[in-house]
């Protein structure tokens, strides 16, 4: 799950739509195959959006149920979780 930091946490419906449109534009402009974004506000999911395709031939669309291989990204997730836990413990 993604956590929306700072000003993005105050997004209303119009801002969420603009953000969604922005992401679609980035994917097209950068010629990215696709991805999935989840925005969370007050511990509630306010947007889950799938963009593009999960194959380079662009025949298989990404859906909310598409599974991705995370590979080495688990190291970054683990580091982030540990940093959050350590910061909470120090309070």
Backbone as JSON Lines, residues from 0, in Angstrom:
{"i":0,"aa":"X","n":[0.82,-1.17,0.0],"ca":[0.0,0.0,0.0],"c":[0.87,1.24,0.0]}
{"i":1,"aa":"X","n":[0.47,2.26,-0.73],"ca":[1.21,3.5,-0.77],"c":[0.65,4.47,0.25]}
{"i":2,"aa":"X","n":[1.51,5.27,0.84],"ca":[1.08,6.31,1.76],"c":[1.25,7.64,1.06]}
{"i":3,"aa":"X","n":[0.22,8.49,1.09],"ca":[0.26,9.77,0.42],"c":[0.83,10.82,1.37]}
{"i":4,"aa":"X","n":[2.04,11.32,1.1],"ca":[2.64,12.29,2.01],"c":[2.21,13.72,1.72]}
{"i":5,"aa":"X","n":[2.35,14.57,2.69],"ca":[2.2,16.02,2.55],"c":[0.93,16.46,1.87]}
{"i":6,"aa":"X","n":[1.06,17.43,0.92],"ca":[-0.11,18.04,0.29],"c":[-1.02,17.07,-0.44]}
{"i":7,"aa":"X","n":[-0.47,15.94,-0.92],"ca":[-1.3,14.99,-1.66],"c":[-2.36,14.36,-0.76]}
{"i":8,"aa":"X","n":[-2.15,14.37,0.54],"ca":[-3.1,13.76,1.46],"c":[-4.41,14.54,1.5]}
{"i":9,"aa":"X","n":[-4.4,15.79,1.03],"ca":[-5.6,16.63,1.03],"c":[-6.31,16.64,-0.32]}
{"i":10,"aa":"X","n":[-6.03,15.69,-1.17],"ca":[-6.6,15.66,-2.51],"c":[-8.1,15.36,-2.47]}
{"i":11,"aa":"X","n":[-8.87,16.12,-3.25],"ca":[-10.29,15.85,-3.44],"c":[-10.47,15.09,-4.74]}
{"i":12,"aa":"X","n":[-11.73,14.87,-5.13],"ca":[-12.03,14.09,-6.34],"c":[-11.39,14.69,-7.59]}
{"i":13,"aa":"X","n":[-11.45,16.03,-7.73],"ca":[-10.88,16.67,-8.92],"c":[-9.36,16.49,-8.97]}
{"i":14,"aa":"X","n":[-8.73,16.65,-7.82],"ca":[-7.28,16.5,-7.76],"c":[-6.86,15.05,-8.04]}
{"i":15,"aa":"X","n":[-7.64,14.1,-7.52],"ca":[-7.35,12.69,-7.78],"c":[-7.46,12.4,-9.27]}
{"i":16,"aa":"X","n":[-8.49,12.95,-9.93],"ca":[-8.64,12.75,-11.37],"c":[-7.49,13.39,-12.13]}
{"i":17,"aa":"X","n":[-7.08,14.58,-11.72],"ca":[-5.94,15.25,-12.37],"c":[-4.66,14.44,-12.19]}
{"i":18,"aa":"X","n":[-4.48,13.88,-11.0],"ca":[-3.31,13.05,-10.73],"c":[-3.34,11.79,-11.61]}
{"i":19,"aa":"X","n":[-4.5,11.19,-11.72],"ca":[-4.66,10.01,-12.57],"c":[-4.34,10.34,-14.03]}
{"i":20,"aa":"X","n":[-4.86,11.48,-14.51],"ca":[-4.58,11.93,-15.88],"c":[-3.09,12.2,-16.07]}
{"i":21,"aa":"X","n":[-2.46,12.81,-15.05],"ca":[-1.03,13.08,-15.09],"c":[-0.24,11.77,-15.25]}
{"i":22,"aa":"X","n":[-0.6,10.76,-14.46],"ca":[0.11,9.47,-14.54],"c":[-0.04,8.85,-15.92]}
{"i":23,"aa":"X","n":[-1.24,8.91,-16.48],"ca":[-1.45,8.37,-17.83],"c":[-0.57,9.1,-18.83]}
{"i":24,"aa":"X","n":[-0.46,10.43,-18.67],"ca":[0.39,11.21,-19.56],"c":[1.86,10.84,-19.44]}
{"i":25,"aa":"X","n":[2.33,10.62,-18.23],"ca":[3.72,10.23,-18.0],"c":[4.01,8.89,-18.67]}
{"i":26,"aa":"X","n":[3.09,7.94,-18.51],"ca":[3.28,6.61,-19.11],"c":[3.35,6.71,-20.63]}
{"i":27,"aa":"X","n":[2.49,7.53,-21.23],"ca":[2.51,7.69,-22.68],"c":[3.76,8.43,-23.13]}
{"i":28,"aa":"X","n":[4.09,9.54,-22.45],"ca":[5.23,10.37,-22.82],"c":[6.54,9.62,-22.72]}
{"i":29,"aa":"X","n":[6.7,8.85,-21.65],"ca":[7.95,8.11,-21.41],"c":[7.96,6.75,-22.09]}
{"i":30,"aa":"X","n":[6.84,6.44,-22.76],"ca":[6.7,5.16,-23.45],"c":[6.92,3.98,-22.51]}
{"i":31,"aa":"X","n":[6.36,4.09,-21.31],"ca":[6.45,3.01,-20.32],"c":[5.4,1.96,-20.63]}
{"i":32,"aa":"X","n":[5.7,0.71,-20.37],"ca":[4.7,-0.34,-20.61],"c":[3.46,-0.14,-19.74]}
{"i":33,"aa":"X","n":[3.64,0.24,-18.47],"ca":[2.49,0.43,-17.59],"c":[2.86,0.27,-16.14]}
{"i":34,"aa":"X","n":[1.84,0.25,-15.29],"ca":[2.05,0.1,-13.85],"c":[0.74,0.22,-13.1]}
{"i":35,"aa":"X","n":[0.84,0.16,-11.78],"ca":[-0.33,0.3,-10.91],"c":[0.03,1.27,-9.81]}
{"i":36,"aa":"X","n":[-0.91,2.17,-9.5],"ca":[-0.71,3.16,-8.44],"c":[-1.87,3.05,-7.46]}
{"i":37,"aa":"X","n":[-1.54,3.12,-6.17],"ca":[-2.57,3.14,-5.14],"c":[-2.31,4.33,-4.24]}
{"i":38,"aa":"X","n":[-3.32,5.17,-4.04],"ca":[-3.23,6.3,-3.13],"c":[-4.07,6.0,-1.9]}
{"i":39,"aa":"X","n":[-3.52,6.27,-0.74],"ca":[-4.21,6.0,0.53],"c":[-4.32,7.31,1.29]}
{"i":40,"aa":"X","n":[-5.51,7.59,1.8],"ca":[-5.75,8.77,2.63],"c":[-6.49,8.32,3.88]}
{"i":41,"aa":"X","n":[-5.96,8.71,5.04],"ca":[-6.59,8.34,6.31],"c":[-6.83,6.83,6.39]}
{"i":42,"aa":"X","n":[-5.85,6.06,5.96],"ca":[-5.89,4.6,5.98],"c":[-6.97,4.0,5.09]}
{"i":43,"aa":"X","n":[-7.47,4.8,4.15],"ca":[-8.45,4.31,3.17],"c":[-7.88,4.47,1.78]}
{"i":44,"aa":"X","n":[-8.09,3.49,0.93],"ca":[-7.67,3.59,-0.46],"c":[-8.6,4.56,-1.17]}
{"i":45,"aa":"X","n":[-8.03,5.64,-1.73],"ca":[-8.85,6.61,-2.46],"c":[-8.71,6.45,-3.97]}
{"i":46,"aa":"X","n":[-7.66,5.77,-4.41],"ca":[-7.48,5.54,-5.84],"c":[-6.6,4.33,-6.05]}
{"i":47,"aa":"X","n":[-7.05,3.42,-6.87],"ca":[-6.21,2.35,-7.4],"c":[-6.4,2.39,-8.89]}
{"i":48,"aa":"X","n":[-5.32,2.6,-9.6],"ca":[-5.43,2.76,-11.04],"c":[-4.38,1.9,-11.74]}
{"i":49,"aa":"X","n":[-4.83,1.15,-12.72],"ca":[-3.94,0.33,-13.54],"c":[-3.72,1.05,-14.86]}
{"i":50,"aa":"X","n":[-2.48,1.08,-15.3],"ca":[-2.14,1.76,-16.55],"c":[-1.38,0.82,-17.47]}
{"i":51,"aa":"X","n":[-1.72,0.84,-18.74],"ca":[-0.91,0.19,-19.75],"c":[-0.96,-1.32,-19.79]}
{"i":52,"aa":"X","n":[0.19,-1.89,-20.21],"ca":[0.29,-3.31,-20.5],"c":[1.43,-3.96,-19.72]}
{"i":53,"aa":"X","n":[1.31,-5.25,-19.46],"ca":[2.38,-5.93,-18.75],"c":[3.27,-6.76,-19.67]}
{"i":54,"aa":"X","n":[3.04,-6.65,-20.96],"ca":[3.95,-7.28,-21.91],"c":[4.42,-6.22,-22.91]}
{"i":55,"aa":"X","n":[5.62,-6.39,-23.42],"ca":[6.18,-5.38,-24.31],"c":[5.5,-5.34,-25.68]}
{"i":56,"aa":"X","n":[4.79,-6.4,-26.03],"ca":[4.04,-6.4,-27.29],"c":[2.74,-5.61,-27.16]}
{"i":57,"aa":"X","n":[2.42,-5.21,-25.92],"ca":[1.23,-4.42,-25.62],"c":[-0.06,-5.12,-26.04]}
{"i":58,"aa":"X","n":[-0.16,-6.38,-25.64],"ca":[-1.37,-7.14,-25.94],"c":[-2.13,-7.52,-24.67]}
{"i":59,"aa":"X","n":[-1.46,-7.47,-23.5],"ca":[-2.08,-7.89,-22.25],"c":[-2.15,-6.7,-21.29]}
{"i":60,"aa":"X","n":[-3.36,-6.18,-21.08],"ca":[-3.55,-5.01,-20.22],"c":[-3.32,-5.35,-18.75]}
{"i":61,"aa":"X","n":[-2.78,-4.39,-18.02],"ca":[-2.62,-4.51,-16.58],"c":[-3.99,-4.29,-15.94]}
{"i":62,"aa":"X","n":[-4.34,-5.15,-14.99],"ca":[-5.59,-5.0,-14.25],"c":[-5.25,-4.9,-12.76]}
{"i":63,"aa":"X","n":[-6.27,-4.69,-11.95],"ca":[-6.06,-4.65,-10.49],"c":[-5.58,-6.0,-9.95]}
{"i":64,"aa":"X","n":[-5.74,-7.06,-10.72],"ca":[-5.33,-8.4,-10.28],"c":[-4.02,-8.87,-10.89]}
{"i":65,"aa":"X","n":[-3.36,-8.01,-11.68],"ca":[-2.1,-8.39,-12.3],"c":[-1.03,-8.56,-11.23]}
{"i":66,"aa":"X","n":[-0.3,-9.64,-11.32],"ca":[0.79,-9.9,-10.37],"c":[2.11,-9.5,-11.02]}
{"i":67,"aa":"X","n":[2.95,-8.82,-10.23],"ca":[4.24,-8.36,-10.72],"c":[5.34,-9.09,-9.97]}
{"i":68,"aa":"X","n":[6.47,-9.31,-10.63],"ca":[7.65,-9.85,-9.98],"c":[8.37,-8.68,-9.34]}
{"i":69,"aa":"X","n":[8.59,-8.72,-8.04],"ca":[9.21,-7.6,-7.36],"c":[10.73,-7.68,-7.36]}
{"i":70,"aa":"X","n":[11.29,-8.86,-7.57],"ca":[12.74,-9.0,-7.65],"c":[13.45,-8.37,-6.47]}
{"i":71,"aa":"X","n":[14.41,-7.53,-6.75],"ca":[15.24,-6.91,-5.71],"c":[14.53,-5.78,-4.98]}
{"i":72,"aa":"X","n":[13.33,-5.43,-5.37],"ca":[12.61,-4.35,-4.69],"c":[12.28,-4.69,-3.25]}
{"i":73,"aa":"X","n":[12.28,-5.96,-2.9],"ca":[11.95,-6.33,-1.52],"c":[12.96,-5.74,-0.54]}
{"i":74,"aa":"X","n":[14.19,-5.54,-0.99],"ca":[15.2,-4.93,-0.11],"c":[14.81,-3.5,0.24]}
{"i":75,"aa":"X","n":[14.32,-2.75,-0.74],"ca":[13.9,-1.36,-0.5],"c":[12.67,-1.33,0.41]}
{"i":76,"aa":"X","n":[11.72,-2.22,0.19],"ca":[10.54,-2.27,1.06],"c":[10.93,-2.6,2.49]}
{"i":77,"aa":"X","n":[11.8,-3.58,2.65],"ca":[12.25,-3.98,3.99],"c":[12.95,-2.82,4.68]}
{"i":78,"aa":"X","n":[13.81,-2.11,3.97],"ca":[14.51,-0.96,4.55],"c":[13.53,0.13,4.97]}
{"i":79,"aa":"X","n":[12.54,0.39,4.13],"ca":[11.55,1.43,4.46],"c":[10.74,1.05,5.7]}
{"i":80,"aa":"X","n":[10.32,-0.2,5.78],"ca":[9.54,-0.66,6.94],"c":[10.37,-0.58,8.2]}
{"i":81,"aa":"X","n":[11.62,-0.99,8.11],"ca":[12.5,-0.9,9.28],"c":[12.71,0.55,9.72]}
{"i":82,"aa":"X","n":[12.88,1.44,8.77],"ca":[13.05,2.86,9.1],"c":[11.8,3.41,9.79]}
{"i":83,"aa":"X","n":[10.63,3.04,9.32],"ca":[9.38,3.49,9.93],"c":[9.27,2.95,11.35]}
{"i":84,"aa":"X","n":[9.54,1.65,11.53],"ca":[9.46,1.06,12.85],"c":[10.46,1.68,13.81]}
{"i":85,"aa":"X","n":[11.67,1.93,13.34],"ca":[12.67,2.56,14.2],"c":[12.26,3.97,14.61]}
{"i":86,"aa":"X","n":[11.71,4.73,13.65],"ca":[11.29,6.1,13.97],"c":[10.14,6.12,14.97]}
{"i":87,"aa":"X","n":[9.23,5.15,14.89],"ca":[8.13,5.06,15.84],"c":[8.63,4.65,17.23]}
{"i":88,"aa":"X","n":[9.62,3.8,17.24],"ca":[10.17,3.32,18.52],"c":[10.92,4.43,19.26]}
{"i":89,"aa":"X","n":[11.49,5.37,18.54],"ca":[12.27,6.45,19.14],"c":[11.4,7.52,19.79]}
{"i":90,"aa":"X","n":[10.13,7.53,19.5],"ca":[9.25,8.59,20.04],"c":[8.96,8.42,21.47]}
